[in-house]
Coordinates of C-alpha atoms in Angstrom, one line a residue:
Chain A
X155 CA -30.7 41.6 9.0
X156 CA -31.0 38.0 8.1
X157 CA -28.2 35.1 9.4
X158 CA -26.6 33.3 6.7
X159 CA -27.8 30.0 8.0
X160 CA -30.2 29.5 10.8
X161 CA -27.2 28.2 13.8
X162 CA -26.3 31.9 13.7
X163 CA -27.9 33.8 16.0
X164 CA -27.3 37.4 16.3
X165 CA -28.6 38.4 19.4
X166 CA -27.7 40.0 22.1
X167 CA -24.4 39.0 20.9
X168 CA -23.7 37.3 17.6
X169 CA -23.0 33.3 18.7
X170 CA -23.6 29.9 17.3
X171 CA -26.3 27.8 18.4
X172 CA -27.0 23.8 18.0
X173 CA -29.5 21.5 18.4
X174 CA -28.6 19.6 21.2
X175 CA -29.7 15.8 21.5
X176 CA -31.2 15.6 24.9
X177 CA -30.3 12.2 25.9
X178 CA -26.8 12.1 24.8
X179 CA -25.5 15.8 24.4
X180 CA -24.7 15.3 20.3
X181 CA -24.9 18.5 18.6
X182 CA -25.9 19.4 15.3
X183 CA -26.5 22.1 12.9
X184 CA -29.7 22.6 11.7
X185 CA -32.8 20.5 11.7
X186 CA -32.7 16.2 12.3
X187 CA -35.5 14.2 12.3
X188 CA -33.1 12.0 15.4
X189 CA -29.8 11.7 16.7
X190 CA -27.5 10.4 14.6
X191 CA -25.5 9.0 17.5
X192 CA -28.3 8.0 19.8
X193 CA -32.1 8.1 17.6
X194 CA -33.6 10.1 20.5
X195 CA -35.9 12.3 18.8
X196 CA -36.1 15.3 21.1
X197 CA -33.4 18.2 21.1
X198 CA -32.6 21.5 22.8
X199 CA -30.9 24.6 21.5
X200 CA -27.5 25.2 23.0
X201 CA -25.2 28.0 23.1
X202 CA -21.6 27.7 21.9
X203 CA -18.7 28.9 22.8
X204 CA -17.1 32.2 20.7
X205 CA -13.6 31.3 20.9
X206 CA -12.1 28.2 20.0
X207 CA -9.4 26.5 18.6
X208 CA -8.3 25.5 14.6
X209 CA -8.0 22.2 14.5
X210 CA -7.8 21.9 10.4
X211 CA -7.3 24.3 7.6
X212 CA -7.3 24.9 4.1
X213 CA -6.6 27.7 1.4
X214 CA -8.9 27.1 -1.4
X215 CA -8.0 29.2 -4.5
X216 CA -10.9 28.5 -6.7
X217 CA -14.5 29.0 -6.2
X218 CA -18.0 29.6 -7.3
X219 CA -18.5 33.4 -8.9
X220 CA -18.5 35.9 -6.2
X221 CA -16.8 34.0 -3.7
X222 CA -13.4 35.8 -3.3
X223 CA -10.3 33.9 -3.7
X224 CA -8.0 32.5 -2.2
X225 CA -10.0 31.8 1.3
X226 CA -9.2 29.8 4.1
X227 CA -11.8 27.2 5.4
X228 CA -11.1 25.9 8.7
X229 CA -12.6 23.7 11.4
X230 CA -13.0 25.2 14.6
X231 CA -13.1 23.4 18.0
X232 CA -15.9 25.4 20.3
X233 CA -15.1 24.0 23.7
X234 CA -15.6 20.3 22.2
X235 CA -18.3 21.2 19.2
X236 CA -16.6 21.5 15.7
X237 CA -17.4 24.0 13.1
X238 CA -16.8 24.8 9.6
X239 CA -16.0 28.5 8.4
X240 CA -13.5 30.4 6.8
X241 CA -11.1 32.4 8.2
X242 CA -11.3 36.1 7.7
X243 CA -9.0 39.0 9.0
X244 CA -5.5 37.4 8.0
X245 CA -3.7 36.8 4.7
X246 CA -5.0 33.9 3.6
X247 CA -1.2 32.1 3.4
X248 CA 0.4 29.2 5.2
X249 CA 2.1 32.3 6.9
X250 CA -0.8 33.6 8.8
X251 CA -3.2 30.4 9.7
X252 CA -1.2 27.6 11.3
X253 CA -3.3 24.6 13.6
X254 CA -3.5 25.4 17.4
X255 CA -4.5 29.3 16.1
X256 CA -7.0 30.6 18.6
X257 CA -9.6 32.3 16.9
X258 CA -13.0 34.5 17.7
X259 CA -16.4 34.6 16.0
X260 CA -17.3 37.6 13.7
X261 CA -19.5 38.6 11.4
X262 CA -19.8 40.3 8.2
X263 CA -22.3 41.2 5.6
X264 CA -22.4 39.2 2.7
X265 CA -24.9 41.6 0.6
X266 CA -28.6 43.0 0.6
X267 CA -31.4 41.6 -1.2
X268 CA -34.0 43.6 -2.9
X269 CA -35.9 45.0 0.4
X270 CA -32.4 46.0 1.3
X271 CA -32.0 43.5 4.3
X272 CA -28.6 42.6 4.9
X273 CA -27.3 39.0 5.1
X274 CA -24.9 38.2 8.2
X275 CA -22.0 35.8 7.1
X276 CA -19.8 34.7 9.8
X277 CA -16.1 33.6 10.3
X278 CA -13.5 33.3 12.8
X279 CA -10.6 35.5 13.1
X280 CA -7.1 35.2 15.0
X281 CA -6.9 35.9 18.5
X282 CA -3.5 38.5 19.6
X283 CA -1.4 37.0 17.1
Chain B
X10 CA -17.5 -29.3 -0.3
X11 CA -17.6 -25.7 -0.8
X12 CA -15.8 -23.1 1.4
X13 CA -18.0 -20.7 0.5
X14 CA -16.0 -18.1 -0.8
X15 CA -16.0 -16.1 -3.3
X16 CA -13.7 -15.7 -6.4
X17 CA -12.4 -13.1 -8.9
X18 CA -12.4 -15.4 -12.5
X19 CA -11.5 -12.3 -14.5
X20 CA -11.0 -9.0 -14.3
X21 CA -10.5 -6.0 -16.3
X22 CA -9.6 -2.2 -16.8
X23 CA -9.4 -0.3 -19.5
X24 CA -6.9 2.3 -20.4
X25 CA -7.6 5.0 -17.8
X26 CA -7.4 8.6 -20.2
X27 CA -9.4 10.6 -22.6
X28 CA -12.3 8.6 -24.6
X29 CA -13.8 10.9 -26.9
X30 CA -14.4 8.5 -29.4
X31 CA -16.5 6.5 -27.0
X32 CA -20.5 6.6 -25.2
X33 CA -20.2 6.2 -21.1
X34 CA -22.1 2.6 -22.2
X35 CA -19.6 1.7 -24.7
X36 CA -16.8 1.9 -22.4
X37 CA -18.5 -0.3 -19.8
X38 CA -18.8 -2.7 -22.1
X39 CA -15.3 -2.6 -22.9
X40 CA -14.5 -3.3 -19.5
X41 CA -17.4 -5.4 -19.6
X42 CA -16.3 -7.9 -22.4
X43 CA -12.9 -7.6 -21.5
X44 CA -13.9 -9.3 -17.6
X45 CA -15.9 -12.1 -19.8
X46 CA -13.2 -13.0 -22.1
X47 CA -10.3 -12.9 -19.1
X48 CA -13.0 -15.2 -17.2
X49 CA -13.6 -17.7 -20.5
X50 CA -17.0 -17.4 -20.1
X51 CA -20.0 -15.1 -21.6
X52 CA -22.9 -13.0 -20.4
X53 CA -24.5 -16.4 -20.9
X54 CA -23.0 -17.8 -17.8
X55 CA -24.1 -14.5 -15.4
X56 CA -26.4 -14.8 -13.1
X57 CA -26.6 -11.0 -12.0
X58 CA -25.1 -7.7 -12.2
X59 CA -24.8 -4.8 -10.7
X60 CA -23.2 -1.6 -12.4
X61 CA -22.4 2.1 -11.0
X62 CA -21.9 5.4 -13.1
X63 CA -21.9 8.5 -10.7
X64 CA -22.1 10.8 -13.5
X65 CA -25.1 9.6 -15.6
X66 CA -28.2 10.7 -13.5
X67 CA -31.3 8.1 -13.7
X68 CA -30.9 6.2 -16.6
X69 CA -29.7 2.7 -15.2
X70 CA -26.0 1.8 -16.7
X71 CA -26.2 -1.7 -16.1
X72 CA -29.5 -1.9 -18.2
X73 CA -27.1 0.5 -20.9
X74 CA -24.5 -2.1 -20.5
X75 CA -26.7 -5.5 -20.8
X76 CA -28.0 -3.4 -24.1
X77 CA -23.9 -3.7 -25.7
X78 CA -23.4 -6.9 -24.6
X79 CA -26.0 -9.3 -23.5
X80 CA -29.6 -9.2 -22.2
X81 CA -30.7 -11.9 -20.9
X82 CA -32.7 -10.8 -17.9
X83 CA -31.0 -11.5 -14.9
X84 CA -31.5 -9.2 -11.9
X85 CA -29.4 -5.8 -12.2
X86 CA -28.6 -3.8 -8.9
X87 CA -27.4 -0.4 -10.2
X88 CA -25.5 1.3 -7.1
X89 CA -24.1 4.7 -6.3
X90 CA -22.1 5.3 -3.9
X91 CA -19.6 8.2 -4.3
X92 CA -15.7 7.0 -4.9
X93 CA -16.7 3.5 -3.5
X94 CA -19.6 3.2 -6.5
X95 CA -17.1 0.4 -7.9
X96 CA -16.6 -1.7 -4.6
X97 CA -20.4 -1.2 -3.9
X98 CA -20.8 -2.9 -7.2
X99 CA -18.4 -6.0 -6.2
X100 CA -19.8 -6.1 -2.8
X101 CA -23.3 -6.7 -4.2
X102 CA -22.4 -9.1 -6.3
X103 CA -20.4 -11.2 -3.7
X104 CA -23.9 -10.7 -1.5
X105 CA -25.6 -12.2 -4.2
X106 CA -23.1 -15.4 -4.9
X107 CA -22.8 -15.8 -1.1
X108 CA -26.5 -15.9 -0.3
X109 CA -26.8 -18.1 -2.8
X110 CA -28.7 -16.3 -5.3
X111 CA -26.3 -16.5 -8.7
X112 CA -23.1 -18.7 -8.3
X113 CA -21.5 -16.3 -11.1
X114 CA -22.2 -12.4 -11.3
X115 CA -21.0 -9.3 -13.1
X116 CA -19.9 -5.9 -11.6
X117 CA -19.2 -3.1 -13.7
X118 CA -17.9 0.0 -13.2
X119 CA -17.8 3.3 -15.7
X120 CA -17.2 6.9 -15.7
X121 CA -16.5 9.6 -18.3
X122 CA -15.1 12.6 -15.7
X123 CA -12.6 14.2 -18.7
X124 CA -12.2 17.7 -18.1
X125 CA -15.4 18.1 -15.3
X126 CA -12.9 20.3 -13.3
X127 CA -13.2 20.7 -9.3
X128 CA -16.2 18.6 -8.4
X129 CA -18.0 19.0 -5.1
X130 CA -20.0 22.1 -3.7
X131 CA -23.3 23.2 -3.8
X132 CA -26.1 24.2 -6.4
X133 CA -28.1 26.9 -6.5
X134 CA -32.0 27.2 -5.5
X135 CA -31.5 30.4 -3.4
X136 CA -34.0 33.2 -3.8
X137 CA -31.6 36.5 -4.3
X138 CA -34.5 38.7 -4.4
X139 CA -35.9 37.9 -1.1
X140 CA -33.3 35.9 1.8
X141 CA -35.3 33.0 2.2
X142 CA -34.1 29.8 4.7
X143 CA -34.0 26.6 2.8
X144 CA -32.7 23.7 3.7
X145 CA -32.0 22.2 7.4
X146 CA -29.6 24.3 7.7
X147 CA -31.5 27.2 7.0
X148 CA -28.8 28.7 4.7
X149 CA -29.8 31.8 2.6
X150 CA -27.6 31.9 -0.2
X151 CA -24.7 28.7 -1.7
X152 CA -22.5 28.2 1.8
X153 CA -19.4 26.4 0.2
X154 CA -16.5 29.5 -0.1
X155 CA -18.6 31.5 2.5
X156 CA -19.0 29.4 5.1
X157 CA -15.9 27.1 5.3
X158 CA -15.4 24.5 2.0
X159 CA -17.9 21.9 0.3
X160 CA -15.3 21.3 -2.3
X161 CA -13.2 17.8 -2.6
X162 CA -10.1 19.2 -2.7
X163 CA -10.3 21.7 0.4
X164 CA -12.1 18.9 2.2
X165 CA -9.5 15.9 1.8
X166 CA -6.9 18.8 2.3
X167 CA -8.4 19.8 6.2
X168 CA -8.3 15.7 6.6
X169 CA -4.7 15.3 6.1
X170 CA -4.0 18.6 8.1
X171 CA -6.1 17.5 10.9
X172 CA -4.3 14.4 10.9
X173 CA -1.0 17.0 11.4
X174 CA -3.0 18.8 14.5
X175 CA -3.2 15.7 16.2
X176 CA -0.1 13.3 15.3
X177 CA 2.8 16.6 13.9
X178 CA 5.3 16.3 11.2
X179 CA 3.0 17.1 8.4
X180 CA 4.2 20.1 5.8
X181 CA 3.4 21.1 2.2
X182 CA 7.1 19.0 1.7
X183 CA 5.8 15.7 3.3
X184 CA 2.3 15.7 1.2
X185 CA 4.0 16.5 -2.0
X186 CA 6.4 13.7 -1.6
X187 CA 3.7 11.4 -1.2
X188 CA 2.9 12.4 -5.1
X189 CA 6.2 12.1 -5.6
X190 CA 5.6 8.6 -5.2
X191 CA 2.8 7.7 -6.8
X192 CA 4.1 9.9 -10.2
X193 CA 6.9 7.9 -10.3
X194 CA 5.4 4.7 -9.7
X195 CA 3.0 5.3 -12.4
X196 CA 6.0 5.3 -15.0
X197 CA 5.6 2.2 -15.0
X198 CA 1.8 1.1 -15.3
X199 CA 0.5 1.8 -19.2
X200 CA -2.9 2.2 -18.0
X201 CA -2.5 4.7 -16.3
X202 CA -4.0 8.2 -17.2
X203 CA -0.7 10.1 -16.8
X204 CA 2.5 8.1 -16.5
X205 CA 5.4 10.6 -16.2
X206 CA 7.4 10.6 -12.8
X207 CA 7.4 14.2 -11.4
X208 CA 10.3 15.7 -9.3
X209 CA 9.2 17.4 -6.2
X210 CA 10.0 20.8 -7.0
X211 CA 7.4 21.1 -10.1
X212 CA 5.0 18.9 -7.6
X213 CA 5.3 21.8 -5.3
X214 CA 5.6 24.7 -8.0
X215 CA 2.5 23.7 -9.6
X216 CA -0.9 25.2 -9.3
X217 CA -2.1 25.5 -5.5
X218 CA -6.0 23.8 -5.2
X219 CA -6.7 23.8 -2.2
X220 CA -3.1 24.0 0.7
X221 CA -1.2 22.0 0.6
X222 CA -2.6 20.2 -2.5
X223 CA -1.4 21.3 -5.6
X224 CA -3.2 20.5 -9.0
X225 CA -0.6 17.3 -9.4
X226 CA -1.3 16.0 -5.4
X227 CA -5.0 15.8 -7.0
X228 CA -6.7 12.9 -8.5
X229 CA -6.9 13.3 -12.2
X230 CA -10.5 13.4 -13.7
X231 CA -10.5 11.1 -16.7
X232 CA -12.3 8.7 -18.3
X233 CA -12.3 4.5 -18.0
X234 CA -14.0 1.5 -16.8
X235 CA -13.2 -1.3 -15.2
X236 CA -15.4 -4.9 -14.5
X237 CA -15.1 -8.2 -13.0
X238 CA -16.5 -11.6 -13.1
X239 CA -17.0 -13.0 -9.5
X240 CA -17.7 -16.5 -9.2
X241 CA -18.9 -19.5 -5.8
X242 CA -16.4 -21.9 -4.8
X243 CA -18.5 -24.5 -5.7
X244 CA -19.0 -23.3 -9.1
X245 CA -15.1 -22.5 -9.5
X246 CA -14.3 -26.3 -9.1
X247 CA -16.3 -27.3 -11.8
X248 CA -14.7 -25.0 -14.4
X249 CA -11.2 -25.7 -16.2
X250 CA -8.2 -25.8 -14.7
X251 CA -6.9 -22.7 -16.8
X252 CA -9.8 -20.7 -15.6
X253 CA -9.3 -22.2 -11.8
X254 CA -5.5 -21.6 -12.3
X255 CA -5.7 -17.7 -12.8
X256 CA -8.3 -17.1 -10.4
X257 CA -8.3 -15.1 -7.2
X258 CA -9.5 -15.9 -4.2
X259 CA -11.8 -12.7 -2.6
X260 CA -10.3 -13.3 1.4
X261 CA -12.5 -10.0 2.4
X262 CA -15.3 -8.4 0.9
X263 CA -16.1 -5.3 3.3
X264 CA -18.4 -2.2 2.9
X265 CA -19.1 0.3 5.8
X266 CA -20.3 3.9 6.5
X267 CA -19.8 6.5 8.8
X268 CA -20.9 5.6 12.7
X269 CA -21.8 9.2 14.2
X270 CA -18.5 11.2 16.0
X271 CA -18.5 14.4 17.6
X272 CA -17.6 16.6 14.2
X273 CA -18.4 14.1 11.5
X274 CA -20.7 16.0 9.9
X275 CA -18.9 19.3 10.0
X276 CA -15.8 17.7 8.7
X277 CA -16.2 14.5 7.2
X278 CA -14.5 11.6 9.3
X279 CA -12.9 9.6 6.7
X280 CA -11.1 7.7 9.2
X281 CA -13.2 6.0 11.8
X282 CA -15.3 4.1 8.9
X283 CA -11.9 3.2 6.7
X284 CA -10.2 2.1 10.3
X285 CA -13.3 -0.5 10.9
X286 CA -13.6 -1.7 7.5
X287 CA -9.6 -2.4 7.4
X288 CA -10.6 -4.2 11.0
X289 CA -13.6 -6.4 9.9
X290 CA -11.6 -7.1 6.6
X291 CA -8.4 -8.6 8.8
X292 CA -10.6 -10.6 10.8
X293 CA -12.3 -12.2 7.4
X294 CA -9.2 -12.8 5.8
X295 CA -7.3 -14.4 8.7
X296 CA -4.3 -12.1 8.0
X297 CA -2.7 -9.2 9.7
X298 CA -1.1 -5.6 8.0
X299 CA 2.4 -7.1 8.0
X300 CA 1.0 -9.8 6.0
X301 CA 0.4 -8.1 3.1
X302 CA 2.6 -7.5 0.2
X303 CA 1.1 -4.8 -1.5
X304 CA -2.3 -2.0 -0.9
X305 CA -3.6 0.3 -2.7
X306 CA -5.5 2.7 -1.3
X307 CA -7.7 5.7 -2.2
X308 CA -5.4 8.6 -2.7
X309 CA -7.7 11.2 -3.9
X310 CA -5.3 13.5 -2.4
X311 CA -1.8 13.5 -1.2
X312 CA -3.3 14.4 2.0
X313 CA -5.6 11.1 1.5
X314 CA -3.0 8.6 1.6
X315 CA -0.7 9.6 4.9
X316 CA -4.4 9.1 6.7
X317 CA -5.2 5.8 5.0
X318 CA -1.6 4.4 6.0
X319 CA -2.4 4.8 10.0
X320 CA -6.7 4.0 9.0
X321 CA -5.7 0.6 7.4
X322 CA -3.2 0.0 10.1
X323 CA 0.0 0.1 7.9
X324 CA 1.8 1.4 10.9
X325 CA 1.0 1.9 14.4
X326 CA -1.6 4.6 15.1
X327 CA -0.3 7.8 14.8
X328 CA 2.9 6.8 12.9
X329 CA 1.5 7.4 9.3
X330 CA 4.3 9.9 8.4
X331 CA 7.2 7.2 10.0
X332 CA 5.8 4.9 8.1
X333 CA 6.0 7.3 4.9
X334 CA 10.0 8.3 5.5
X335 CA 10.7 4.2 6.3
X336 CA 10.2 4.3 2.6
X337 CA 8.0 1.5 3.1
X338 CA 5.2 2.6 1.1
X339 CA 7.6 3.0 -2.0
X340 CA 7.7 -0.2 -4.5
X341 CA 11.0 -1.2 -3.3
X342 CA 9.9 -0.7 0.0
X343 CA 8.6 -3.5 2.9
X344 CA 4.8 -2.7 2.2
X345 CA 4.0 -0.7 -1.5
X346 CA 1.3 1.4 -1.9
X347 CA -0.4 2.4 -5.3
X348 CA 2.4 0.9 -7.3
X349 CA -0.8 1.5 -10.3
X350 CA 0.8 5.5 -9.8
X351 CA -2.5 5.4 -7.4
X352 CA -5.6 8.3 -8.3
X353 CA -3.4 11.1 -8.8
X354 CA -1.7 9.7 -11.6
X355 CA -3.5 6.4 -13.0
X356 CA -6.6 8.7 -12.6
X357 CA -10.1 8.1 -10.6
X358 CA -12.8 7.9 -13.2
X359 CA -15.2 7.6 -9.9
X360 CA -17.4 4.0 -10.3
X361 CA -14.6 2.8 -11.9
X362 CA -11.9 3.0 -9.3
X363 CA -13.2 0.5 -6.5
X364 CA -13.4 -2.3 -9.4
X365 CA -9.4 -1.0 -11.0
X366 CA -7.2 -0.7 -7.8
X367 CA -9.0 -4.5 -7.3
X368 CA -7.9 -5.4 -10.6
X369 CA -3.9 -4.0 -9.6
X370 CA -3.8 -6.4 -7.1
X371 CA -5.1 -9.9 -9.1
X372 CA -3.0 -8.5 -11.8
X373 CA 0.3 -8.7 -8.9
X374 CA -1.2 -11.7 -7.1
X375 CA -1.3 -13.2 -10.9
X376 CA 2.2 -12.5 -12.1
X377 CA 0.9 -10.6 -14.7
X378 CA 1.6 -6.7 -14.2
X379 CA 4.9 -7.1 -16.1
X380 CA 7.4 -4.1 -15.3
X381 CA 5.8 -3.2 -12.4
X382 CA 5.3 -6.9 -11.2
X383 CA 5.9 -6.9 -7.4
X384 CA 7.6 -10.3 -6.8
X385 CA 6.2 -13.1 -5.2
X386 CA 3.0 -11.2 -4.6
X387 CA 0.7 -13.5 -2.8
X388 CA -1.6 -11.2 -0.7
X389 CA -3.1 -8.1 -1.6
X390 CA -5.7 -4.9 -0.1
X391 CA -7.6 -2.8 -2.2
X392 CA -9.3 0.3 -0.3
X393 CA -11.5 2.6 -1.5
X394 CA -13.6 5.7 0.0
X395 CA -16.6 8.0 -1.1
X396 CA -17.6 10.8 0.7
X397 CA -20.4 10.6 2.4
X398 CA -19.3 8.5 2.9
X399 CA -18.6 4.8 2.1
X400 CA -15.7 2.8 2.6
X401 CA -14.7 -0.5 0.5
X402 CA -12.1 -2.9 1.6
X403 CA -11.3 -6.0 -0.3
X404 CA -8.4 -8.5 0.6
X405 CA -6.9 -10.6 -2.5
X406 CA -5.6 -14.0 -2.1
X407 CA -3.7 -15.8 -4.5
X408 CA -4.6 -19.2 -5.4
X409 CA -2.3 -21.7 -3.8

């Protein structure tokens, strides 16, 4: 298994991790050369929250091929660090997603490549409602 | 003495639409010529240019342009910078005349967008046969639709609903009167790509984008050009008094980029940057919001304007969709916005936009937009923003 992108970690549990400035707690996904809000040059990986809140939302109906349509893309607040990713689980209509939603990380495949190893995607999905 | 500012001796757009008879060059120089004439001078008198095309890749557009319509070697700056390509272009040139490199200069400002569909997203250079990390991000495969949206139209979508999460009183209803708006303001305006008014309900039944924008809450692609002549104080007073008559005085010239937020690169913080170049361009001009009698901003989306309302402090913060049912924003209203029929109607041929909405407001501030003439006009804001992002600010004065 292989993560879609290299802030998913799947292990022990699957969670999102950022690179964490160490002077002034800014968090980023993936690599900087500095901090975009400080210039310090030295970062530390931290652990993120799995539940958080959607602060924006979206129902895209067209996409690349093979990306199934419509989706919902959201912005999730983790306890104070914002993510991007769609929401799965729920019809994707104005219905089922609404701001304030509390949601959960999951994960999915998303396909297997020659050798056969699987590709983790991740989303978040609605929490008891 | 000079005051040292900077002035607008003519301006130009052309017909914002469908060119197929034309080259991307061709229509710059359109726009180009058309600046010149409207300025009473010729490429003769211009002491630099600079010249943005998104679109066309390496080769330089302003060196394209001097090619139609003059060379005579001056220095050529050309700049990208998404939707604000056309303000970066005016803001270099006002650098230029300010620092006292060229008293008169030349921005320019092209694109040929017809029928290039959703833009935004991300190209492929993934390896499907082996996953391989590329990237910072370390992404195996194209993220945008997988992991959350890349696109333009979900993007500006998730800002105007964010706006909703913190402030309320955002719907589907409230965005899609917004176009409304602008559809029927652009009745009026020739120029503009689409000029049919557009009653809520087919606003609303149209095709959905990305919620809550439908196809017509989305800026039109098209194609068109704009360009202006900027010219010193010092070298405005020696000119005629028919050129000195028409021209317009540039109270602000402003040009900012994102300052790092919590989130602004997960979801890009349009606001912040558009909120401190509205700030910076106040303080320039001398002039407050309620000062002005007429903006227009950059209403890529219906969810774009409500945002740029409360960012260019049109209302108190917060109070962007007060603001909107005070009917304020309408033409007959206390502060119009986009009378032009703004993006989604007069169309947002990308570089060219900064240097158009720039040319609505001379055009009010003149008393020369006819129909849609807002009376008395004598102070004007043009706003522009590219993602990124960039954001343009320009305040218009009219000659007293």
């Amino acid at each position: 298994m292989i993560p879609v992108v290299s802030a998913l970690a799947l292990e022990p549990e699957p969670h999102l991790v950022a690179n964490e400035c160490t002077a002034c707690g800014a968090r980023f996904f993936g690599r900087r050369a500095a901090c975009a809000g400080c210039f310090n040059e030295a970062f530390t990986q931290a652990t993120l929250p799995t539940e958080g809140e959607v602060v924006a939302f979206t129902i895209v109906a067209f996409a690349m091929p093979g990306v199934p349509t419509p989706y919902v893309a959201a912005t999730v607040d983790l306890g104070g660090t914002k993510v991007q990713a769609n929401i799965v689980g729920v019809e994707p209509t104005p219905d089922h997603v609404h701001l304030g939603q509390q949601v959960r990380l999951t994960t999915f495949g998303l396909g297997q490549d020659t050798h056969g190893t699987e590709a983790i995607g991740f989303g978040f999905t609605p929490i008891g409602d | 003495m000079s005051s040292g500012d900077v002035w607008i001796l003519g301006i130009t757009m052309t017909k914002f639409g469908k060119r197929p008879d034309v080259e991307t060059d061709e229509l710059a120089a359109e726009a180009a010529l058309g600046a010149l004439k409207d300025a009473g001078v010729t490429m003769k008198d211009i002491g630099v240019l600079a010249a943005g095309n998104l679109m066309g890749g390496a080769l330089g557009i302003g060196q394209q342009v001097q090619k139609q319509i003059g060379q005579t070697g001056i220095p050529v700056f050309n700049v990208a910078n998404a939707c604000a390509t056309g303000a970066t272009a005016l803001r270099t040139v006002i650098m230029a005349i300010k620092a006292g490199e060229a008293d008169m200069g030349l921005a320019v400002g092209v694109e040929k967008l017809s029928g290039a569909g959703l833009l935004g997203g991300g190209a492929s250079r993934y390896d499907k046969d082996t996953w391989t990390p590329r990237g910072t991000d370390g992404a195996i495969m194209p993220l945008d639709g997988r992991v959350g949206t890349a696109g333009m139209p979900g993007t500006f979508a998730q800002v105007g609903m964010e706006y909703g999460h913190k402030y309320g009183g955002v719907s589907f209803e409230l965005f899609a009167r917004i176009s409304e708006k602008n559809h029927a303001h652009s009745v009026l305006n020739p120029l503009a790509a689409y000029n049919k008014a557009m009653p809520l309900e087919q606003i609303m039944g149209d095709i959905m984008i990305a919620y809550p924008n439908t196809r017509p809450m989305c800026s039109a692609n098209c194609d068109g050009a704009a360009a202006a002549v900027l010219v010193s104080d010092a070298k405005l007073k020696t000119l005629d008094p028919d050129q000195r008559r028409r021209a317009v005085k540039i109270s602000a010239s402003v040009l900012t980029s994102d300052p790092y937020e919590e989130g602004c690169q997960v979801l890009p913080n349009v606001n912040t940057l558009t909120r401190r170049a509205a700030q910076q361009a106040y303080e320039q001009a001398g002039v407050s919001p309620t000062d002005l009698d007429l903006v227009e901003l950059h209403d890529c989306f219906a969810t774009a304007e409500l945002v740029h309302y409360d960012n260019l402090m049109l209302c108190p913060e917060g109070g962007a969709v007060d603001f909107f049912e005070s009917g304020k924003p309408f033409r007959d209203g206390a502060l119009p916005v986009n009378v032009s029929g703004g993006l989604q109607s007069k169309g947002h041929p990308i570089a060219a936009t900064g240097i158009a909405n720039v040319w609505e407001i001379a055009h009010h501030l003149r008393g020369e937009a006819g129909d849609r003439q807002i009376e008395g006009a004598k102070l004007g804001l043009a706003h522009v923003i590219g993602l990124g992002s960039a954001c343009g600010v320009h305040i218009l004065e009219k000659a007293s």
